[in-house]
mmCIF file of C-alpha atoms and ligand atoms in Angstrom:
data_model
loop_
_atom_site.group_PDB
_atom_site.id
_atom_site.type_symbol
_atom_site.label_atom_id
_atom_site.label_comp_id
_atom_site.label_asym_id
_atom_site.label_seq_id
_atom_site.Cartn_x
_atom_site.Cartn_y
_atom_site.Cartn_z
ATOM 1 C CA MET A 1 144.645 88.063 112.877
ATOM 2 C CA ILE A 2 144.775 85.066 115.194
ATOM 3 C CA THR A 3 144.384 81.736 113.277
ATOM 4 C CA LYS A 4 143.258 78.971 115.541
ATOM 5 C CA ARG A 5 145.129 75.735 115.454
ATOM 6 C CA THR A 6 143.516 72.247 115.374
ATOM 7 C CA ASP A 7 144.442 69.581 118.101
ATOM 8 C CA ARG A 8 146.797 67.815 115.533
ATOM 9 C CA GLU A 9 148.519 71.025 114.618
ATOM 10 C CA MET A 10 149.131 71.874 118.250
ATOM 11 C CA ILE A 11 150.593 68.480 118.947
ATOM 12 C CA ASP A 12 152.774 68.509 115.803
ATOM 13 C CA TYR A 13 153.909 72.058 117.077
ATOM 14 C CA LEU A 14 154.914 70.841 120.534
ATOM 15 C CA LEU A 15 156.526 67.655 119.215
ATOM 16 C CA ALA A 16 158.521 69.676 116.625
ATOM 17 C CA ALA A 17 159.815 72.081 119.305
ATOM 18 C CA GLU A 18 160.979 69.143 121.496
ATOM 19 C CA GLN A 19 162.625 67.146 118.573
ATOM 20 C CA GLU A 20 164.295 70.198 117.180
ATOM 21 C CA VAL A 21 165.239 71.559 120.715
ATOM 22 C CA ARG A 22 163.847 75.124 120.290
ATOM 23 C CA GLU A 23 161.377 77.113 122.301
ATOM 24 C CA VAL A 24 158.038 78.087 120.853
ATOM 25 C CA HIS A 25 155.235 80.570 121.797
ATOM 26 C CA LYS A 26 152.543 79.352 124.131
ATOM 27 C CA LEU A 27 149.541 77.637 122.678
ATOM 28 C CA THR A 28 147.146 79.987 124.374
ATOM 29 C CA ASP A 29 148.758 82.866 122.445
ATOM 30 C CA GLN A 30 146.805 81.494 119.386
ATOM 31 C CA ASN A 31 144.129 79.528 121.132
ATOM 32 C CA PRO A 32 143.284 81.650 124.191
ATOM 33 C CA GLU A 33 139.988 79.877 124.797
ATOM 34 C CA LEU A 34 141.580 76.515 125.434
ATOM 35 C CA THR A 35 140.163 75.069 128.677
ATOM 36 C CA ILE A 36 142.051 72.862 131.304
ATOM 37 C CA LYS A 37 139.840 69.888 130.263
ATOM 38 C CA GLU A 38 140.999 70.304 126.661
ATOM 39 C CA ALA A 39 144.628 70.714 127.692
ATOM 40 C CA TYR A 40 144.550 67.291 129.398
ATOM 41 C CA GLU A 41 143.003 65.896 126.171
ATOM 42 C CA LEU A 42 145.801 67.369 124.104
ATOM 43 C CA GLN A 43 148.286 66.056 126.635
ATOM 44 C CA LYS A 44 146.944 62.550 126.214
ATOM 45 C CA LYS A 45 147.041 62.737 122.503
ATOM 46 C CA LEU A 46 150.667 63.864 122.583
ATOM 47 C CA ILE A 47 151.476 60.996 124.783
ATOM 48 C CA ASP A 48 149.537 58.531 122.719
ATOM 49 C CA ARG A 49 151.562 59.878 119.607
ATOM 50 C CA LYS A 50 154.751 59.122 121.461
ATOM 51 C CA ILE A 51 153.569 55.693 122.300
ATOM 52 C CA ALA A 52 152.605 55.038 118.705
ATOM 53 C CA ASP A 53 156.109 55.967 117.786
ATOM 54 C CA GLY A 54 157.624 53.387 120.220
ATOM 55 C CA ALA A 55 157.745 54.967 123.692
ATOM 56 C CA ARG A 56 156.325 53.083 126.593
ATOM 57 C CA ARG A 57 154.250 54.535 129.505
ATOM 58 C CA ILE A 58 156.101 53.877 132.783
ATOM 59 C CA GLY A 59 154.301 55.984 135.275
ATOM 60 C CA VAL A 60 153.029 59.311 136.217
ATOM 61 C CA LYS A 61 154.527 62.649 137.371
ATOM 62 C CA LEU A 62 152.980 65.404 139.463
ATOM 63 C CA GLY A 63 153.840 69.118 139.131
ATOM 64 C CA LEU A 64 153.355 72.243 141.129
ATOM 65 C CA THR A 65 152.610 70.331 144.330
ATOM 66 C CA SER A 66 154.684 72.733 146.452
ATOM 67 C CA LYS A 67 154.306 76.356 147.235
ATOM 68 C CA ALA A 68 157.868 76.945 146.178
ATOM 69 C CA LYS A 69 157.072 75.655 142.779
ATOM 70 C CA GLN A 70 153.654 77.286 142.540
ATOM 71 C CA GLN A 71 155.114 80.702 143.373
ATOM 72 C CA MET A 72 158.060 80.199 140.916
ATOM 73 C CA MET A 73 155.602 79.541 138.071
ATOM 74 C CA GLY A 74 152.750 81.752 139.201
ATOM 75 C CA ILE A 75 150.176 78.923 139.036
ATOM 76 C CA ASN A 76 148.270 77.857 142.102
ATOM 77 C CA GLU A 77 147.206 74.368 141.214
ATOM 78 C CA ALA A 78 148.798 70.863 141.095
ATOM 79 C CA ILE A 79 149.021 69.176 137.629
ATOM 80 C CA TYR A 80 149.906 65.618 136.276
ATOM 81 C CA GLY A 81 151.385 64.125 133.345
ATOM 82 C CA TYR A 82 152.966 60.910 132.107
ATOM 83 C CA LEU A 83 156.435 59.359 132.298
ATOM 84 C CA LEU A 84 157.700 57.445 129.365
ATOM 85 C CA ASP A 85 160.580 54.892 129.200
ATOM 86 C CA ASN A 86 162.810 57.235 127.226
ATOM 87 C CA MET A 87 162.754 59.802 129.937
ATOM 88 C CA LEU A 88 164.453 57.595 132.457
ATOM 89 C CA SER A 89 168.191 57.854 132.848
ATOM 90 C CA VAL A 90 170.593 55.956 135.110
ATOM 91 C CA GLU A 91 172.682 57.787 137.570
ATOM 92 C CA TRP A 92 176.129 56.991 136.211
ATOM 93 C CA GLU A 93 175.305 58.166 132.688
ATOM 94 C CA PRO A 94 175.733 61.795 132.028
ATOM 95 C CA VAL A 95 172.622 63.646 130.814
ATOM 96 C CA ASP A 96 173.186 65.257 127.405
ATOM 97 C CA TYR A 97 172.727 69.056 127.340
ATOM 98 C CA ARG A 98 172.110 68.928 123.612
ATOM 99 C CA ARG A 99 168.719 67.344 124.241
ATOM 100 C CA PHE A 100 167.418 70.346 126.251
ATOM 101 C CA ILE A 101 166.165 73.846 125.529
ATOM 102 C CA HIS A 102 166.538 75.500 128.915
ATOM 103 C CA PRO A 103 166.595 72.584 131.512
ATOM 104 C CA LYS A 104 166.029 72.794 135.249
ATOM 105 C CA ALA A 105 166.580 70.201 137.891
ATOM 106 C CA GLU A 106 164.057 69.437 140.673
ATOM 107 C CA PRO A 107 164.549 67.248 143.815
ATOM 108 C CA GLU A 108 161.643 64.848 144.189
ATOM 109 C CA ILE A 109 160.551 61.706 145.944
ATOM 110 C CA ALA A 110 159.827 58.660 143.639
ATOM 111 C CA PHE A 111 157.147 55.971 144.438
ATOM 112 C CA LEU A 112 157.431 52.474 142.940
ATOM 113 C CA MET A 113 153.980 50.960 142.955
ATOM 114 C CA GLY A 114 153.702 47.318 144.294
ATOM 115 C CA GLU A 115 149.982 47.156 143.337
ATOM 116 C CA ASP A 116 147.562 48.719 140.957
ATOM 117 C CA LEU A 117 145.655 51.679 142.336
ATOM 118 C CA GLN A 118 142.590 53.298 140.918
ATOM 119 C CA GLY A 119 139.574 55.173 142.463
ATOM 120 C CA GLN A 120 138.142 58.513 143.128
ATOM 121 C CA ASP A 121 138.348 58.596 146.882
ATOM 122 C CA VAL A 122 141.913 57.157 147.302
ATOM 123 C CA THR A 123 143.813 58.406 150.435
ATOM 124 C CA ALA A 124 147.418 58.899 151.296
ATOM 125 C CA ALA A 125 147.235 55.770 153.476
ATOM 126 C CA ASP A 126 145.856 53.838 150.379
ATOM 127 C CA VAL A 127 148.867 55.091 148.417
ATOM 128 C CA LEU A 128 151.352 54.079 150.991
ATOM 129 C CA ARG A 129 149.757 50.628 151.124
ATOM 130 C CA ALA A 130 150.015 50.166 147.417
ATOM 131 C CA THR A 131 153.642 51.482 147.289
ATOM 132 C CA LYS A 132 156.562 49.046 147.310
ATOM 133 C CA TYR A 133 159.441 51.427 147.591
ATOM 134 C CA VAL A 134 160.220 55.211 147.816
ATOM 135 C CA ALA A 135 163.535 56.560 146.441
ATOM 136 C CA PRO A 136 165.355 59.854 145.927
ATOM 137 C CA ALA A 137 164.871 61.337 142.497
ATOM 138 C CA ILE A 138 165.781 64.322 140.291
ATOM 139 C CA GLU A 139 163.459 65.328 137.548
ATOM 140 C CA ILE A 140 164.803 67.449 134.714
ATOM 141 C CA ILE A 141 162.083 69.725 133.358
ATOM 142 C CA ASP A 142 162.378 71.502 129.968
ATOM 143 C CA SER A 143 159.352 73.533 128.976
ATOM 144 C CA ARG A 144 158.841 73.779 125.245
ATOM 145 C CA TYR A 145 157.690 77.406 125.782
ATOM 146 C CA LYS A 146 159.592 80.631 125.384
ATOM 147 C CA ASP A 147 161.538 81.744 128.505
ATOM 148 C CA PHE A 148 159.919 78.894 130.416
ATOM 149 C CA LYS A 149 156.694 80.845 130.905
ATOM 150 C CA PHE A 150 153.257 79.512 130.449
ATOM 151 C CA THR A 151 149.650 79.401 131.848
ATOM 152 C CA LEU A 152 148.131 76.307 133.526
ATOM 153 C CA VAL A 153 146.544 75.170 130.360
ATOM 154 C CA ASP A 154 149.863 75.444 128.398
ATOM 155 C CA VAL A 155 151.924 73.524 130.736
ATOM 156 C CA VAL A 156 149.453 70.703 130.999
ATOM 157 C CA ALA A 157 149.299 70.211 127.217
ATOM 158 C CA ASP A 158 153.139 70.218 127.212
ATOM 159 C CA ASN A 159 153.076 67.088 129.525
ATOM 160 C CA CYS A 160 153.921 69.258 132.413
ATOM 161 C CA SER A 161 157.411 70.251 131.010
ATOM 162 C CA SER A 162 158.568 66.620 131.344
ATOM 163 C CA ALA A 163 161.996 65.785 129.803
ATOM 164 C CA GLN A 164 164.096 63.322 131.764
ATOM 165 C CA PHE A 165 164.464 61.875 135.319
ATOM 166 C CA ILE A 166 166.977 60.094 137.361
ATOM 167 C CA VAL A 167 166.224 57.713 140.258
ATOM 168 C CA GLY A 168 168.653 56.931 142.970
ATOM 169 C CA SER A 169 169.677 53.340 143.685
ATOM 170 C CA LYS A 170 168.580 53.209 147.361
ATOM 171 C CA TRP A 171 164.883 52.005 147.539
ATOM 172 C CA VAL A 172 163.254 52.125 150.954
ATOM 173 C CA SER A 173 159.880 50.692 152.212
ATOM 174 C CA PRO A 174 157.465 53.572 152.826
ATOM 175 C CA ASP A 175 156.700 51.835 156.215
ATOM 176 C CA SER A 176 160.251 52.685 157.534
ATOM 177 C CA ILE A 177 160.102 56.452 157.001
ATOM 178 C CA ASP A 178 157.964 59.495 157.636
ATOM 179 C CA LEU A 179 157.783 61.175 154.098
ATOM 180 C CA ALA A 180 156.598 64.523 155.456
ATOM 181 C CA GLU A 181 159.604 64.855 157.691
ATOM 182 C CA ILE A 182 162.420 64.145 155.055
ATOM 183 C CA GLY A 183 164.758 67.137 154.782
ATOM 184 C CA MET A 184 166.446 67.641 151.499
ATOM 185 C CA VAL A 185 169.433 69.640 150.277
ATOM 186 C CA MET A 186 170.229 69.914 146.559
ATOM 187 C CA SER A 187 173.624 71.237 145.564
ATOM 188 C CA LYS A 188 175.085 72.290 142.185
ATOM 189 C CA ASN A 189 178.739 71.996 141.549
ATOM 190 C CA GLY A 190 179.300 71.510 145.310
ATOM 191 C CA GLU A 191 177.369 74.562 146.616
ATOM 192 C CA VAL A 192 173.956 74.447 148.109
ATOM 193 C CA ALA A 193 171.458 75.547 145.587
ATOM 194 C CA THR A 194 168.096 74.990 147.220
ATOM 195 C CA VAL A 195 166.653 73.170 150.400
ATOM 196 C CA GLY A 196 163.181 71.643 151.043
ATOM 197 C CA ALA A 197 161.265 69.131 152.966
ATOM 198 C CA GLY A 198 158.807 66.317 152.137
ATOM 199 C CA ALA A 199 156.054 68.273 153.818
ATOM 200 C CA ALA A 200 156.321 71.073 151.172
ATOM 201 C CA VAL A 201 154.694 68.669 148.712
ATOM 202 C CA LEU A 202 150.904 69.126 149.667
ATOM 203 C CA GLY A 203 151.762 68.276 153.298
ATOM 204 C CA ASN A 204 152.923 64.858 152.351
ATOM 205 C CA PRO A 205 154.150 63.341 149.038
ATOM 206 C CA ALA A 206 151.759 60.440 149.438
ATOM 207 C CA GLN A 207 148.862 62.892 149.705
ATOM 208 C CA ALA A 208 149.998 64.444 146.423
ATOM 209 C CA VAL A 209 150.002 60.963 144.824
ATOM 210 C CA ALA A 210 146.634 60.322 146.190
ATOM 211 C CA TRP A 211 145.363 63.619 144.551
ATOM 212 C CA ALA A 212 146.809 62.417 141.128
ATOM 213 C CA VAL A 213 145.234 58.923 141.519
ATOM 214 C CA ASN A 214 141.848 60.570 142.084
ATOM 215 C CA LYS A 215 142.310 62.805 139.171
ATOM 216 C CA LEU A 216 143.267 59.817 136.905
ATOM 217 C CA GLY A 217 140.204 58.081 138.424
ATOM 218 C CA GLU A 218 137.846 60.741 136.920
ATOM 219 C CA ARG A 219 139.089 59.596 133.630
ATOM 220 C CA GLY A 220 138.869 55.930 134.319
ATOM 221 C CA GLU A 221 142.664 55.610 134.659
ATOM 222 C CA GLY A 222 144.850 54.840 137.689
ATOM 223 C CA LEU A 223 148.367 53.526 138.648
ATOM 224 C CA LYS A 224 149.559 50.212 137.630
ATOM 225 C CA LYS A 225 151.861 47.743 139.514
ATOM 226 C CA GLY A 226 155.385 48.659 138.668
ATOM 227 C CA ASP A 227 154.657 52.347 137.752
ATOM 228 C CA ILE A 228 156.991 54.949 138.870
ATOM 229 C CA VAL A 229 155.542 58.018 140.261
ATOM 230 C CA LEU A 230 157.350 61.458 140.686
ATOM 231 C CA SER A 231 155.417 63.241 143.469
ATOM 232 C CA GLY A 232 156.524 66.833 142.635
ATOM 233 C CA ALA A 233 159.450 69.145 143.486
ATOM 234 C CA LEU A 234 160.228 69.742 147.239
ATOM 235 C CA SER A 235 161.658 73.124 146.310
ATOM 236 C CA GLU A 236 162.137 75.547 143.435
ATOM 237 C CA ALA A 237 163.765 74.139 140.261
ATOM 238 C CA VAL A 238 167.509 74.941 139.611
ATOM 239 C CA ALA A 239 168.628 75.808 136.127
ATOM 240 C CA PHE A 240 171.787 74.080 134.870
ATOM 241 C CA GLU A 241 174.109 73.972 131.776
ATOM 242 C CA ALA A 242 176.545 71.637 130.290
ATOM 243 C CA GLY A 243 179.337 70.854 132.706
ATOM 244 C CA ASP A 244 177.246 71.227 135.720
ATOM 245 C CA SER A 245 176.443 68.386 138.181
ATOM 246 C CA CYS A 246 173.667 68.268 140.754
ATOM 247 C CA LEU A 247 173.235 66.195 143.928
ATOM 248 C CA ALA A 248 170.128 65.898 145.960
ATOM 249 C CA GLN A 249 170.479 64.364 149.485
ATOM 250 C CA PHE A 250 167.426 63.235 151.418
ATOM 251 C CA ASP A 251 167.313 62.370 155.147
ATOM 252 C CA GLY A 252 166.848 58.580 155.429
ATOM 253 C CA LEU A 253 166.500 58.145 151.600
ATOM 254 C CA GLY A 254 170.090 58.690 150.465
ATOM 255 C CA SER A 255 171.076 60.799 147.483
ATOM 256 C CA VAL A 256 170.879 61.084 143.661
ATOM 257 C CA SER A 257 172.986 62.904 141.401
ATOM 258 C CA PHE A 258 173.701 63.690 137.753
ATOM 259 C CA LEU A 259 176.371 65.221 135.611
ATOM 260 C CA CYS A 260 175.391 67.031 132.433
ATOM 261 C CA LYS A 261 177.714 66.790 129.590
HETATM 262 C C1 OOG B 301 155.913 72.427 135.570
HETATM 263 C C2 OOG B 301 156.290 71.081 135.952
HETATM 264 C C3 OOG B 301 156.480 71.217 137.561
HETATM 265 C C4 OOG B 301 157.070 69.928 139.550
HETATM 266 O O1 OOG B 301 157.679 69.059 140.153
HETATM 267 O O2 OOG B 301 156.650 70.836 140.337
HETATM 268 C C5 OOG B 301 156.946 69.995 138.163
HETATM 269 C C6 OOG B 301 156.960 73.515 135.485
HETATM 270 O O3 OOG B 301 157.405 74.051 136.431
HETATM 271 O O4 OOG B 301 157.597 73.585 134.297
HETATM 272 O O5 OOG B 301 157.401 69.055 137.477
HETATM 273 MG MG1 MG B 302 158.700 67.859 138.723
#
């Protein structure tokens, strides 16, 4: 018999999986009727709980903005979630494998917002105007779900698999570069693991950020000055283990790397 869980139980369940570093069955296994709207409400409650426990919201992340990622995960829709201060790591500090269940690295372009941005008909040009810098980034995703498999509803409730991210130290004005044309190579332990281009992210990463701003706008939210936005992986994600290192090199943006201990 399927016993449906309440919101609070589902959040406790996901938080326990993360804290205890173990994978769990998808929420939709027990609550198959969950809608995408309810999934975003669960996500919000999960983030609010982390904030109540001392974390701070520092930005927004997009997911499944590239065909490579959509095909990899079998979901044809972009998603968004939140970035918290305890997810940000510095490049020279190794990431700790013991924090993860089954982590994967994704090469991304990060935006640093120079102004607040909110609305429901925001364009890529508006995003670029409100952006102070762009920088190379690697997101480490770590779905709480068994075998890294989920439906759209499940992944949204799980804050889009967010775990950690690293931003490179070179910050470039968005005026000086065409984001769609940026080529990217990510290598693991010195060997090419995946390649991509800025255009893979909904045609242009700024377009992807505009999509997220418009979605947030529907809920009366937006981006704030100083927010970091991860615009979504340019290629498929690459699994790694303790001892591995990853380096993502972007034309015109420089590189970002991490070592996993
Ligand atoms: C969902 C998160 C995807 C991206 O950049 O596409 C994501 C997942 O694949 O687990 O962060
Ligand atoms: Mg990502």
